Short mmCIF file of C-alpha atoms in Angstrom, two decimals:
data_model
loop_
_atom_site.label_atom_id
_atom_site.label_comp_id
_atom_site.label_asym_id
_atom_site.label_seq_id
_atom_site.Cartn_x
_atom_site.Cartn_y
_atom_site.Cartn_z
CA MET A 152 -107.77 -44.67 -106.45
CA LYS A 153 -110.06 -43.16 -109.06
CA LYS A 154 -112.81 -40.88 -107.86
CA ALA A 155 -116.48 -41.43 -108.56
CA VAL A 156 -117.06 -39.54 -111.77
CA LEU A 157 -120.54 -40.33 -113.13
CA ALA A 158 -122.40 -38.87 -110.18
CA VAL A 159 -121.15 -35.39 -111.03
CA VAL A 160 -121.54 -35.55 -114.82
CA THR A 161 -124.85 -33.99 -115.85
CA GLY A 162 -126.03 -32.85 -119.28
CA ALA A 163 -127.17 -29.33 -120.00
CA ALA A 164 -130.84 -29.45 -120.90
CA VAL A 165 -130.45 -27.31 -124.01
CA VAL A 166 -127.61 -29.43 -125.41
CA ALA A 167 -129.38 -32.67 -124.52
CA ALA A 168 -132.49 -31.57 -126.36
CA ALA A 169 -130.42 -30.84 -129.46
CA LEU A 170 -128.50 -34.11 -129.41
CA VAL A 171 -131.32 -36.49 -128.52
CA PRO A 172 -134.24 -35.60 -130.80
CA SER A 173 -137.62 -36.98 -129.88
CA GLY A 174 -138.85 -39.98 -131.77
CA PRO A 175 -141.75 -42.40 -131.87
CA ALA A 176 -142.20 -44.83 -129.02
CA VAL A 177 -140.43 -48.11 -129.67
CA GLN A 178 -142.76 -51.07 -130.03
CA ALA A 179 -141.10 -54.45 -130.18
CA ALA A 180 -141.77 -56.33 -133.38
CA THR A 181 -142.83 -59.94 -132.90
CA GLU A 182 -143.15 -63.07 -134.97
CA ALA A 183 -145.48 -62.81 -137.90
CA GLY A 184 -148.71 -64.42 -136.71
CA ALA A 185 -151.83 -62.36 -137.30
CA HIS A 186 -149.84 -59.21 -137.98
CA SER A 187 -147.97 -60.35 -141.08
CA ALA A 188 -150.79 -59.79 -143.57
CA PRO A 189 -151.48 -56.11 -142.77
CA ARG A 190 -147.77 -55.32 -142.60
CA GLY A 191 -146.83 -57.03 -145.85
CA PHE A 192 -143.93 -59.07 -144.50
CA GLY A 193 -143.54 -62.34 -142.66
CA SER A 194 -140.90 -61.74 -139.97
CA ALA A 195 -140.44 -58.82 -137.56
CA LEU A 196 -138.89 -56.56 -140.19
CA SER A 197 -139.40 -55.48 -143.76
CA SER A 198 -136.60 -56.31 -146.18
CA VAL A 199 -136.84 -52.82 -147.70
CA GLU A 200 -133.83 -50.76 -146.62
CA GLN A 201 -134.55 -47.34 -145.12
CA LEU A 202 -132.47 -44.24 -145.77
CA SER A 203 -129.43 -43.56 -143.60
CA TRP A 204 -126.08 -41.89 -144.07
CA GLN A 205 -123.22 -44.11 -145.16
CA THR A 206 -119.49 -44.38 -144.50
CA ASN A 207 -116.31 -44.54 -146.57
CA ALA A 208 -115.01 -47.75 -144.98
CA SER A 209 -116.07 -50.62 -142.73
CA VAL A 210 -118.39 -50.27 -139.72
CA ASN A 211 -117.28 -52.74 -137.03
CA ALA A 212 -119.72 -52.01 -134.20
CA VAL A 213 -123.20 -50.52 -133.73
CA ALA A 214 -125.31 -49.69 -130.67
CA VAL A 215 -128.70 -48.02 -130.15
CA ALA A 216 -129.95 -45.96 -127.20
CA GLY A 217 -133.19 -43.99 -127.39
CA ASN A 218 -133.19 -42.08 -130.64
CA LEU A 219 -129.43 -42.28 -131.14
CA VAL A 220 -127.38 -44.80 -133.14
CA PHE A 221 -123.67 -45.16 -132.37
CA ALA A 222 -121.39 -46.67 -135.03
CA GLY A 223 -117.66 -47.29 -134.89
CA GLY A 224 -115.22 -48.67 -137.39
CA LEU A 225 -112.44 -47.95 -139.86
CA PHE A 226 -114.18 -45.08 -141.67
CA THR A 227 -113.05 -41.44 -141.64
CA ARG A 228 -115.96 -39.71 -143.40
CA VAL A 229 -119.73 -40.11 -143.74
CA ARG A 230 -122.05 -39.01 -146.52
CA PRO A 231 -125.75 -38.90 -147.40
CA PRO A 232 -127.53 -41.92 -148.90
CA GLY A 233 -127.28 -42.19 -152.65
CA LYS A 234 -124.08 -40.15 -152.83
CA ALA A 235 -120.73 -41.36 -154.15
CA ARG A 236 -117.59 -41.03 -152.04
CA GLY A 237 -116.49 -37.43 -151.74
CA VAL A 238 -119.94 -35.99 -152.53
CA GLY A 239 -121.54 -34.14 -149.64
CA ASP A 240 -119.44 -35.98 -147.08
CA VAL A 241 -118.32 -34.73 -143.66
CA ALA A 242 -115.55 -35.82 -141.32
CA ARG A 243 -116.37 -38.45 -138.70
CA LYS A 244 -113.18 -40.36 -137.93
CA TYR A 245 -113.84 -43.88 -136.65
CA PHE A 246 -117.04 -42.97 -134.74
CA VAL A 247 -120.36 -41.41 -135.74
CA VAL A 248 -123.64 -40.77 -133.93
CA LEU A 249 -126.83 -40.75 -136.00
CA ASN A 250 -130.42 -39.75 -135.41
CA ARG A 251 -132.26 -43.07 -135.28
CA THR A 252 -135.40 -41.61 -136.89
CA THR A 253 -133.77 -39.84 -139.83
CA GLY A 254 -130.42 -41.63 -140.21
CA VAL A 255 -128.65 -38.24 -140.26
CA PRO A 256 -125.51 -37.53 -138.17
CA THR A 257 -125.95 -35.50 -134.99
CA ARG A 258 -123.60 -32.84 -133.58
CA PHE A 259 -122.18 -35.49 -131.21
CA ALA A 260 -118.83 -35.85 -133.00
CA PRO A 261 -115.91 -36.80 -130.74
CA GLN A 262 -112.38 -36.85 -132.14
CA VAL A 263 -110.94 -40.37 -131.98
CA ASN A 264 -107.41 -41.10 -133.22
CA GLY A 265 -107.79 -44.79 -134.08
CA PRO A 266 -110.29 -47.43 -135.22
CA VAL A 267 -113.27 -48.30 -133.02
CA TRP A 268 -114.05 -52.03 -132.71
CA SER A 269 -116.74 -52.11 -130.04
CA VAL A 270 -119.61 -49.91 -128.80
CA ASP A 271 -122.19 -50.37 -126.06
CA THR A 272 -124.51 -48.23 -123.97
CA SER A 273 -125.67 -48.39 -120.37
CA PRO A 274 -129.16 -49.87 -119.84
CA ASP A 275 -130.60 -46.41 -119.14
CA GLY A 276 -128.97 -44.98 -122.28
CA ARG A 277 -127.08 -42.25 -120.37
CA TRP A 278 -123.58 -43.50 -121.12
CA VAL A 279 -121.94 -44.85 -124.26
CA VAL A 280 -118.62 -46.71 -124.14
CA ILE A 281 -116.32 -47.32 -127.10
CA GLY A 282 -113.36 -49.67 -127.41
CA GLY A 283 -110.71 -50.12 -130.06
CA ASP A 284 -107.19 -49.18 -131.11
CA PHE A 285 -107.29 -45.48 -130.18
CA THR A 286 -105.12 -43.75 -127.59
CA VAL A 287 -106.49 -40.19 -127.70
CA VAL A 288 -110.10 -38.95 -127.59
CA ASP A 289 -111.00 -35.26 -127.85
CA GLY A 290 -107.36 -34.41 -127.21
CA VAL A 291 -107.27 -36.41 -123.97
CA SER A 292 -105.37 -39.65 -123.36
CA ARG A 293 -107.67 -42.68 -123.46
CA SER A 294 -106.11 -46.12 -123.78
CA HIS A 295 -108.36 -48.26 -125.99
CA VAL A 296 -111.57 -47.52 -124.04
CA ALA A 297 -113.55 -44.32 -123.39
CA MET A 298 -116.94 -43.22 -122.07
CA PHE A 299 -119.22 -40.39 -123.18
CA ASN A 300 -122.33 -38.77 -121.79
CA SER A 301 -124.82 -39.62 -124.53
CA ALA A 302 -126.92 -36.50 -123.88
CA THR A 303 -124.11 -33.94 -124.06
CA GLY A 304 -121.65 -35.82 -126.25
CA LYS A 305 -118.85 -35.02 -123.80
CA LEU A 306 -116.07 -37.37 -122.82
CA VAL A 307 -116.48 -38.42 -119.18
CA ALA A 308 -113.61 -36.86 -117.22
CA GLY A 309 -111.74 -39.21 -114.89
CA TRP A 310 -113.20 -42.39 -116.37
CA ASP A 311 -109.96 -43.72 -117.85
CA PRO A 312 -109.03 -47.40 -117.46
CA VAL A 313 -105.63 -47.92 -119.07
CA VAL A 314 -105.81 -50.95 -121.38
CA ASN A 315 -102.66 -51.98 -123.20
CA PHE A 316 -104.17 -53.30 -126.43
CA ARG A 317 -107.36 -53.54 -128.50
CA VAL A 318 -110.77 -53.68 -126.81
CA ALA A 319 -112.90 -55.60 -129.29
CA ALA A 320 -115.92 -56.44 -127.10
CA LEU A 321 -117.94 -54.48 -124.56
CA LYS A 322 -120.96 -55.10 -122.37
CA VAL A 323 -122.29 -52.36 -120.11
CA THR A 324 -124.63 -53.12 -117.22
CA ASP A 325 -126.07 -50.78 -114.60
CA LYS A 326 -122.93 -51.14 -112.46
CA THR A 327 -120.19 -52.76 -114.54
CA VAL A 328 -118.42 -52.46 -117.88
CA TYR A 329 -117.05 -55.79 -119.12
CA LEU A 330 -114.14 -55.61 -121.57
CA GLY A 331 -112.89 -58.22 -124.02
CA GLY A 332 -110.27 -58.22 -126.72
CA SER A 333 -106.56 -58.82 -127.28
CA PHE A 334 -105.13 -57.01 -124.24
CA GLY A 335 -103.06 -58.42 -121.37
CA LEU A 336 -102.95 -55.51 -118.90
CA VAL A 337 -105.50 -53.11 -117.44
CA ASP A 338 -104.24 -50.38 -115.12
CA LYS A 339 -100.92 -52.29 -115.08
CA MET A 340 -102.66 -55.38 -113.64
CA THR A 341 -102.71 -58.69 -115.53
CA ARG A 342 -106.02 -59.17 -117.30
CA ASN A 343 -105.68 -61.60 -120.17
CA ARG A 344 -108.27 -60.60 -122.76
CA LEU A 345 -111.09 -60.15 -120.22
CA ALA A 346 -111.62 -57.56 -117.52
CA ALA A 347 -114.31 -55.60 -115.70
CA VAL A 348 -114.40 -52.04 -114.40
CA ARG A 349 -116.93 -50.06 -112.43
CA LEU A 350 -119.42 -48.09 -114.50
CA ASP A 351 -119.35 -45.08 -112.19
CA THR A 352 -115.59 -44.70 -111.74
CA GLY A 353 -113.79 -46.94 -114.23
CA THR A 354 -111.98 -48.61 -111.32
CA LEU A 355 -110.63 -52.06 -112.16
CA LEU A 356 -112.54 -54.94 -110.52
CA PRO A 357 -111.08 -58.31 -109.39
CA TRP A 358 -113.00 -60.15 -112.14
CA SER A 359 -110.31 -61.91 -114.21
CA PRO A 360 -111.33 -65.10 -116.08
CA ASP A 361 -108.03 -65.26 -118.02
CA ALA A 362 -108.56 -66.36 -121.63
CA ASN A 363 -105.65 -67.65 -123.71
CA ASP A 364 -106.80 -66.13 -127.01
CA ASP A 365 -108.85 -63.22 -128.30
CA VAL A 366 -112.36 -62.44 -127.05
CA HIS A 367 -114.74 -61.14 -129.73
CA ALA A 368 -118.09 -60.92 -127.90
CA ILE A 369 -119.53 -60.46 -124.40
CA GLU A 370 -123.13 -60.68 -123.19
CA VAL A 371 -124.79 -60.81 -119.76
CA SER A 372 -127.77 -62.92 -118.68
CA THR A 373 -131.07 -61.14 -118.11
CA ASP A 374 -130.73 -61.51 -114.32
CA GLY A 375 -127.16 -60.18 -114.45
CA GLU A 376 -125.67 -63.24 -112.74
CA ARG A 377 -123.81 -64.82 -115.68
CA VAL A 378 -121.50 -63.46 -118.34
CA PHE A 379 -121.20 -65.16 -121.73
CA VAL A 380 -117.99 -64.72 -123.68
CA GLY A 381 -117.07 -65.81 -127.16
CA GLY A 382 -113.84 -65.80 -129.12
CA GLY A 383 -110.95 -67.93 -130.26
CA PHE A 384 -109.72 -69.12 -126.87
CA THR A 385 -109.21 -72.78 -126.05
CA ARG A 386 -108.58 -72.26 -122.34
CA ILE A 387 -110.37 -69.93 -119.92
CA GLY A 388 -110.52 -69.76 -116.15
CA GLY A 389 -108.12 -72.67 -115.91
CA ARG A 390 -110.39 -74.93 -117.97
CA ASN A 391 -110.10 -76.28 -121.49
CA ASP A 392 -113.16 -74.58 -122.99
CA HIS A 393 -113.17 -73.57 -126.62
CA ALA A 394 -114.79 -70.50 -128.23
CA LEU A 395 -117.77 -70.16 -125.84
CA ALA A 396 -117.97 -69.94 -122.06
CA MET A 397 -120.38 -68.98 -119.29
CA LEU A 398 -118.87 -67.18 -116.29
CA ASN A 399 -119.99 -66.01 -112.88
CA ALA A 400 -120.59 -62.27 -113.23
CA THR A 401 -119.00 -61.49 -109.85
CA THR A 402 -116.17 -63.97 -109.43
CA GLY A 403 -115.36 -64.84 -113.04
CA ALA A 404 -115.53 -68.56 -112.25
CA VAL A 405 -116.29 -70.77 -115.26
CA LEU A 406 -119.75 -72.36 -115.16
CA SER A 407 -120.83 -75.48 -117.01
CA MET A 408 -122.15 -74.78 -120.49
CA ARG A 409 -122.84 -77.97 -122.40
CA ALA A 410 -123.85 -76.09 -125.54
CA ALA A 411 -120.22 -75.11 -126.06
CA GLY A 412 -119.55 -78.76 -126.90
CA ALA A 413 -121.50 -78.26 -130.12
CA ILE A 414 -118.62 -76.15 -131.44
CA PRO A 415 -115.88 -78.36 -132.89
CA ALA A 416 -112.52 -78.40 -131.13
CA LYS A 417 -109.76 -76.34 -132.68
CA THR A 418 -107.52 -78.29 -135.05
CA GLU A 419 -104.92 -77.42 -137.68
CA GLY A 420 -107.66 -77.64 -140.29
CA CYS A 421 -110.48 -75.84 -138.47
CA ASP A 422 -110.62 -72.88 -136.11
CA SER A 423 -114.24 -71.95 -135.37
CA ARG A 424 -114.61 -68.81 -133.26
CA VAL A 425 -117.67 -67.21 -131.66
CA LYS A 426 -117.96 -63.76 -133.25
CA ASP A 427 -121.19 -62.49 -131.69
CA LEU A 428 -123.53 -63.23 -128.77
CA GLU A 429 -127.11 -62.27 -128.06
CA VAL A 430 -129.22 -62.77 -124.93
CA GLN A 431 -133.01 -62.70 -125.09
CA GLY A 432 -135.00 -63.77 -122.05
CA ASN A 433 -133.60 -67.11 -120.93
CA LYS A 434 -131.88 -67.88 -124.22
CA VAL A 435 -128.38 -67.05 -125.36
CA PHE A 436 -127.43 -67.24 -129.03
CA ALA A 437 -123.88 -67.63 -130.35
CA SER A 438 -122.67 -67.16 -133.93
CA ASN A 439 -119.48 -68.68 -135.32
CA ALA A 440 -116.99 -68.05 -138.10
CA GLY A 441 -114.70 -70.86 -139.08
CA THR A 442 -111.36 -70.70 -140.86
CA GLY A 443 -109.47 -73.56 -142.46
CA SER A 444 -111.46 -76.28 -144.18
CA VAL A 445 -114.54 -75.46 -146.23
CA SER A 446 -116.77 -77.31 -143.76
CA CYS A 447 -115.35 -75.62 -140.61
CA TYR A 448 -118.32 -74.67 -138.42
CA ASP A 449 -119.90 -71.28 -139.31
CA GLY A 450 -123.31 -71.72 -137.73
CA VAL A 451 -125.53 -70.33 -135.00
CA LEU A 452 -126.69 -72.04 -131.82
CA ALA A 453 -129.26 -71.32 -129.11
CA ALA A 454 -128.73 -72.37 -125.50
CA ASP A 455 -130.53 -72.10 -122.19
CA ALA A 456 -129.02 -69.05 -120.48
CA THR A 457 -129.26 -70.66 -117.03
CA THR A 458 -128.28 -74.28 -117.57
CA GLY A 459 -126.15 -73.85 -120.70
CA LYS A 460 -128.04 -76.69 -122.40
CA LEU A 461 -128.19 -76.65 -126.21
CA ILE A 462 -131.66 -75.85 -127.59
CA TRP A 463 -131.01 -75.81 -131.34
CA GLN A 464 -128.15 -75.39 -133.77
CA SER A 465 -127.87 -74.37 -137.41
CA HIS A 466 -125.08 -75.54 -139.71
CA CYS A 467 -125.09 -73.04 -142.57
CA GLN A 468 -121.67 -72.64 -144.18
CA GLY A 469 -120.30 -69.11 -144.48
CA ALA A 470 -118.97 -67.16 -141.50
CA THR A 471 -121.61 -65.58 -139.25
CA GLU A 472 -120.37 -62.26 -137.88
CA ALA A 473 -123.49 -60.67 -136.36
CA ILE A 474 -126.80 -61.71 -134.77
CA LYS A 475 -129.72 -59.81 -133.23
CA ALA A 476 -132.98 -61.09 -131.74
CA ILE A 477 -136.16 -59.12 -132.38
CA GLY A 478 -139.37 -60.72 -131.18
CA ASN A 479 -139.31 -64.38 -132.14
CA TRP A 480 -136.76 -63.85 -134.90
CA LEU A 481 -132.96 -63.99 -134.87
CA TYR A 482 -131.41 -61.92 -137.67
CA LYS A 483 -127.95 -62.82 -138.85
CA GLY A 484 -125.25 -61.22 -140.96
CA SER A 485 -122.91 -63.65 -142.70
CA HIS A 486 -121.66 -64.75 -146.06
CA ALA A 487 -123.77 -67.90 -145.98
CA HIS A 488 -123.48 -69.90 -149.19
CA ASN A 489 -124.81 -73.32 -148.20
CA CYS A 490 -127.66 -73.99 -145.76
CA SER A 491 -128.67 -77.36 -147.20
CA ALA A 492 -127.88 -79.06 -143.87
CA ASP A 493 -130.73 -77.01 -142.36
CA GLY A 494 -133.17 -77.65 -145.21
CA GLY A 495 -132.29 -74.33 -146.83
CA PHE A 496 -130.47 -73.26 -149.96
CA PRO A 497 -127.70 -75.44 -151.42
CA ASP A 498 -124.23 -74.34 -152.43
CA LYS A 499 -123.70 -72.36 -155.64
CA THR A 500 -126.84 -70.24 -155.10
CA GLY A 501 -124.81 -67.13 -154.33
CA MET A 502 -123.97 -65.40 -151.06
CA HIS A 503 -126.88 -64.76 -148.70
CA HIS A 504 -125.51 -62.01 -146.44
CA LEU A 505 -128.73 -61.28 -144.53
CA LEU A 506 -130.98 -64.04 -143.17
CA VAL A 507 -133.34 -64.74 -140.28
CA TYR A 508 -134.06 -67.77 -138.07
CA SER A 509 -136.99 -68.55 -135.83
CA THR A 510 -135.69 -68.19 -132.28
CA ILE A 511 -137.97 -71.06 -131.33
CA THR A 512 -137.08 -73.68 -133.92
CA GLY A 513 -133.86 -72.46 -135.51
CA LYS A 514 -135.40 -72.76 -138.98
CA LEU A 515 -134.78 -70.18 -141.71
CA GLY A 516 -137.53 -67.58 -141.94
CA PRO A 517 -138.98 -65.25 -144.57
CA TRP A 518 -136.46 -62.42 -144.86
CA PHE A 519 -134.06 -62.18 -147.79
CA PRO A 520 -132.58 -58.73 -148.35
CA ASN A 521 -128.93 -58.79 -149.33
CA THR A 522 -125.69 -56.85 -149.43
CA ASP A 523 -122.46 -57.36 -151.26
CA ALA A 524 -119.08 -57.86 -149.56
CA GLY A 525 -116.24 -55.44 -150.05
CA GLY A 526 -113.65 -53.53 -148.08
CA GLU A 527 -110.91 -55.31 -146.16
CA THR A 528 -112.72 -58.34 -144.77
CA LEU A 529 -114.82 -59.28 -147.83
CA VAL A 530 -117.56 -60.53 -145.48
CA GLY A 531 -120.48 -58.07 -145.73
CA PRO A 532 -122.44 -57.37 -142.52
CA LEU A 533 -120.24 -57.29 -139.39
CA ALA A 534 -122.39 -55.75 -136.64
CA PHE A 535 -126.07 -55.41 -135.69
CA ALA A 536 -128.02 -53.24 -133.26
CA SER A 537 -131.72 -52.63 -132.65
CA GLY A 538 -134.05 -50.38 -130.73
CA GLY A 539 -136.77 -53.05 -130.81
CA ASN A 540 -138.51 -52.28 -134.10
CA ASP A 541 -135.53 -51.78 -136.39
CA LEU A 542 -132.21 -53.35 -137.34
CA TRP A 543 -129.08 -51.30 -137.96
CA ALA A 544 -126.43 -53.23 -139.87
CA GLY A 545 -122.82 -52.17 -140.23
CA GLY A 546 -120.11 -53.87 -142.26
CA ASP A 547 -117.81 -53.69 -145.23
CA PHE A 548 -120.55 -53.81 -147.88
CA THR A 549 -120.96 -51.21 -150.63
CA GLU A 550 -124.44 -52.19 -151.84
CA VAL A 551 -127.76 -53.06 -150.20
CA ASN A 552 -130.43 -54.79 -152.28
CA GLY A 553 -128.44 -53.90 -155.39
CA VAL A 554 -128.36 -50.17 -154.62
CA PRO A 555 -125.13 -48.33 -153.65
CA GLN A 556 -124.96 -47.90 -149.85
CA GLU A 557 -121.65 -48.25 -148.06
CA GLY A 558 -120.90 -49.42 -144.54
CA LEU A 559 -124.22 -48.82 -142.81
CA THR A 560 -127.90 -49.50 -143.47
CA ARG A 561 -131.13 -50.10 -141.59
CA PHE A 562 -134.37 -52.05 -141.83
CA THR A 563 -137.56 -51.28 -139.90
CA SER A 564 -141.00 -52.66 -139.12
CA ALA A 565 -142.74 -49.87 -141.05
CA PRO A 566 -145.64 -51.46 -142.95
CA GLY A 567 -145.12 -52.19 -146.62
CA GLY A 568 -142.35 -54.67 -147.17
CA ALA A 569 -141.10 -55.83 -150.51
CA ALA A 570 -143.75 -56.52 -153.13
CA PRO A 571 -143.97 -59.95 -154.73
CA ALA A 572 -142.46 -60.32 -158.18
CA ARG A 573 -144.92 -59.55 -160.96
CA PRO A 574 -146.38 -62.82 -162.21
CA ALA A 575 -146.30 -63.74 -165.86
CA ALA A 576 -149.56 -64.19 -167.72
CA PRO A 577 -151.09 -67.58 -166.82
CA LYS A 578 -150.86 -70.36 -169.38
CA VAL A 579 -154.30 -71.16 -170.76
CA ALA A 580 -155.58 -73.91 -173.06
CA SER A 581 -158.89 -75.44 -174.07
CA ALA A 582 -158.19 -79.04 -175.02
CA ARG A 583 -161.58 -80.36 -173.93
CA VAL A 584 -165.07 -79.19 -174.82
CA ASN A 585 -166.52 -76.49 -172.54
CA LYS A 586 -163.41 -76.38 -170.36
CA VAL A 587 -160.30 -74.22 -169.97
CA THR A 588 -157.14 -75.29 -168.17
CA ILE A 589 -155.11 -72.56 -166.50
CA SER A 590 -151.68 -72.98 -164.91
CA PHE A 591 -149.35 -70.57 -163.14
CA PRO A 592 -146.04 -70.85 -161.23
CA THR A 593 -145.19 -69.32 -157.86
CA VAL A 594 -143.21 -66.08 -157.69
CA LEU A 595 -140.74 -64.75 -155.13
CA ASP A 596 -141.07 -62.14 -152.41
CA ARG A 597 -138.01 -60.87 -150.49
CA ASP A 598 -139.74 -60.89 -147.09
CA ASN A 599 -142.46 -63.52 -147.44
CA ILE A 600 -142.44 -67.19 -148.26
CA ALA A 601 -146.22 -67.84 -148.38
CA LEU A 602 -148.22 -65.71 -150.84
CA THR A 603 -151.86 -65.69 -151.91
CA TYR A 604 -152.65 -66.28 -155.58
CA VAL A 605 -156.07 -65.21 -156.92
CA LEU A 606 -157.22 -66.20 -160.42
CA TYR A 607 -159.79 -64.17 -162.37
CA ARG A 608 -161.79 -64.86 -165.53
CA GLY A 609 -162.51 -61.34 -166.66
CA THR A 610 -163.83 -59.80 -163.45
CA THR A 611 -165.05 -63.10 -162.02
CA ARG A 612 -162.92 -64.62 -159.26
CA ILE A 613 -162.23 -68.28 -160.01
CA GLY A 614 -160.39 -69.16 -156.80
CA ALA A 615 -157.58 -68.37 -154.37
CA TRP A 616 -154.61 -70.46 -153.27
CA SER A 617 -151.83 -70.08 -150.71
CA ARG A 618 -148.48 -71.21 -152.07
CA SER A 619 -144.94 -71.10 -150.66
CA SER A 620 -141.71 -70.64 -152.58
CA ASN A 621 -138.03 -69.98 -152.03
CA SER A 622 -135.40 -68.67 -154.42
CA TRP A 623 -133.45 -71.93 -154.20
CA THR A 624 -136.35 -74.26 -155.07
CA LYS A 625 -138.17 -74.78 -158.34
CA PRO A 626 -141.40 -72.76 -158.61
CA THR A 627 -144.54 -74.72 -157.74
CA VAL A 628 -146.99 -74.84 -160.63
CA THR A 629 -150.72 -74.78 -159.88
CA THR A 630 -153.11 -76.09 -162.55
CA VAL A 631 -156.82 -75.27 -162.44
CA THR A 632 -159.72 -76.39 -164.64
CA ASP A 633 -162.53 -73.92 -165.35
CA PRO A 634 -165.53 -76.06 -166.47
CA GLY A 635 -169.06 -75.37 -167.73
CA LEU A 636 -168.10 -72.78 -170.30
CA SER A 637 -169.86 -72.11 -173.63
CA SER A 638 -168.11 -73.37 -176.71
CA GLY A 639 -166.71 -70.63 -178.94
CA GLN A 640 -166.35 -68.05 -176.17
CA LYS A 641 -163.21 -65.91 -176.08
CA LEU A 642 -162.17 -65.55 -172.44
CA SER A 643 -159.46 -63.63 -170.62
CA TYR A 644 -157.66 -64.86 -167.49
CA ARG A 645 -155.31 -62.99 -165.15
CA LEU A 646 -153.60 -63.61 -161.83
CA GLU A 647 -153.11 -61.44 -158.76
CA VAL A 648 -150.44 -62.23 -156.16
CA SER A 649 -150.59 -60.69 -152.69
CA ASP A 650 -148.43 -60.69 -149.54
CA GLY A 651 -151.34 -59.26 -147.54
CA ARG A 652 -150.51 -55.65 -148.38
CA ASN A 653 -148.84 -55.46 -151.77
CA VAL A 654 -150.61 -56.82 -154.86
CA GLN A 655 -149.03 -57.65 -158.21
CA LYS A 656 -151.17 -58.28 -161.29
CA SER A 657 -150.23 -60.39 -164.28
CA PRO A 658 -150.93 -59.57 -167.91
CA ALA A 659 -154.08 -61.18 -169.26
CA ALA A 660 -154.06 -64.39 -171.30
CA THR A 661 -156.90 -65.10 -173.72
CA VAL A 662 -158.26 -68.38 -175.03
CA LYS A 663 -161.14 -69.58 -177.22
CA VAL A 664 -163.26 -72.25 -175.56
CA ARG A 665 -163.45 -75.46 -177.53
#
């Protein structure tokens, strides 16, 4: 029997202070409302990427605890933002720990001998658990799962469940660590792709739902009574449930979850798997990636976390790999290329790798940064994590918003946001006596849909209008008549566009009044 190990693992105060730098208090960002105008963006986050170090290959998993960010993946080195591979880089094989405030690596640098596919932290932030393909950590045998003290950066001695294959999903609670992946044995006991061990000792628990195919994601209800699992399975706990299941957190018994019926059954032409899960309050969100036919389900759904009843469902095409709820917004990483079924962009408008939904309605919201897709999976974003007022995104991308940045990036709620595009000079004409007609189209903003347009004649304000626009719709043209003018006057008109914080001014257009 394994001894209790966590009770005797304490961090030296000096080391802890060095590894966990102080940072600003986290304030949860909420849905736009009255706060969107002063901040300059419409959802919980700005679309302007903030500086962070980058990697030389894919980031598969990200977690946040306090002022630390934990990222695991296929990378072997990390480097400063703006630098090309090999310039200023340092070794961090498969796992790196960053300062959440600065985006710079800390001295917490364990040696891991194989790729990391999952990362999670305990609710109090004291412990961080990694899962993957590795078998040795810091020179000590660790079979696909390992735990560290997040303050000292030291591997927890004696916490060593022996898992026989990849651990691709983790969820850590105050007492339990739930494991998911491709394994079949834990501590030489049969555990088909799902298992649970004690947080304090790593001792294997009886919990054994028994899934017949890979598990990619695990989450736990807010009250800790139910476990949600997602993957490619078609049978779990002796029942024919596909891709998504709700389980008793103690016994592993399968509970009814009607929302799972919204995911199409597996066929030769379509295999839709749940790739990520997110719990917020009494809602659970599931994201899918489909393979096979072009129309194989790639969407996101929201369900009641107690009853399992479906609340809403999106049907965007393009595999969804990562989701994260912040306030009333659900951010998603995907290679979405067609959201016309949800009233969004049609096909052939490019890949939209970063998007946001309202958690309430499931409708697309005002947040449109973007990455490319590179590396081995050619997907883009693969993993999300947040401390409440930021979003860390890992993946196989090499660019963010058109700027080189590989593997890892972040967005925050710092005021500012992306500025609207600069409007062209308004079109002006005087076809009727003593009148001028002015027209102007809407412009785009990467993190707002509704903008305010103010028209000036010289220094005189003519009027203001609120107009909405999206990149996939034709610009709306507003036409205004300025009457009561003196014939023969030469007048100048200009437009200002504002998102509540950033203002863009057009060139002036002149006209002679008829």
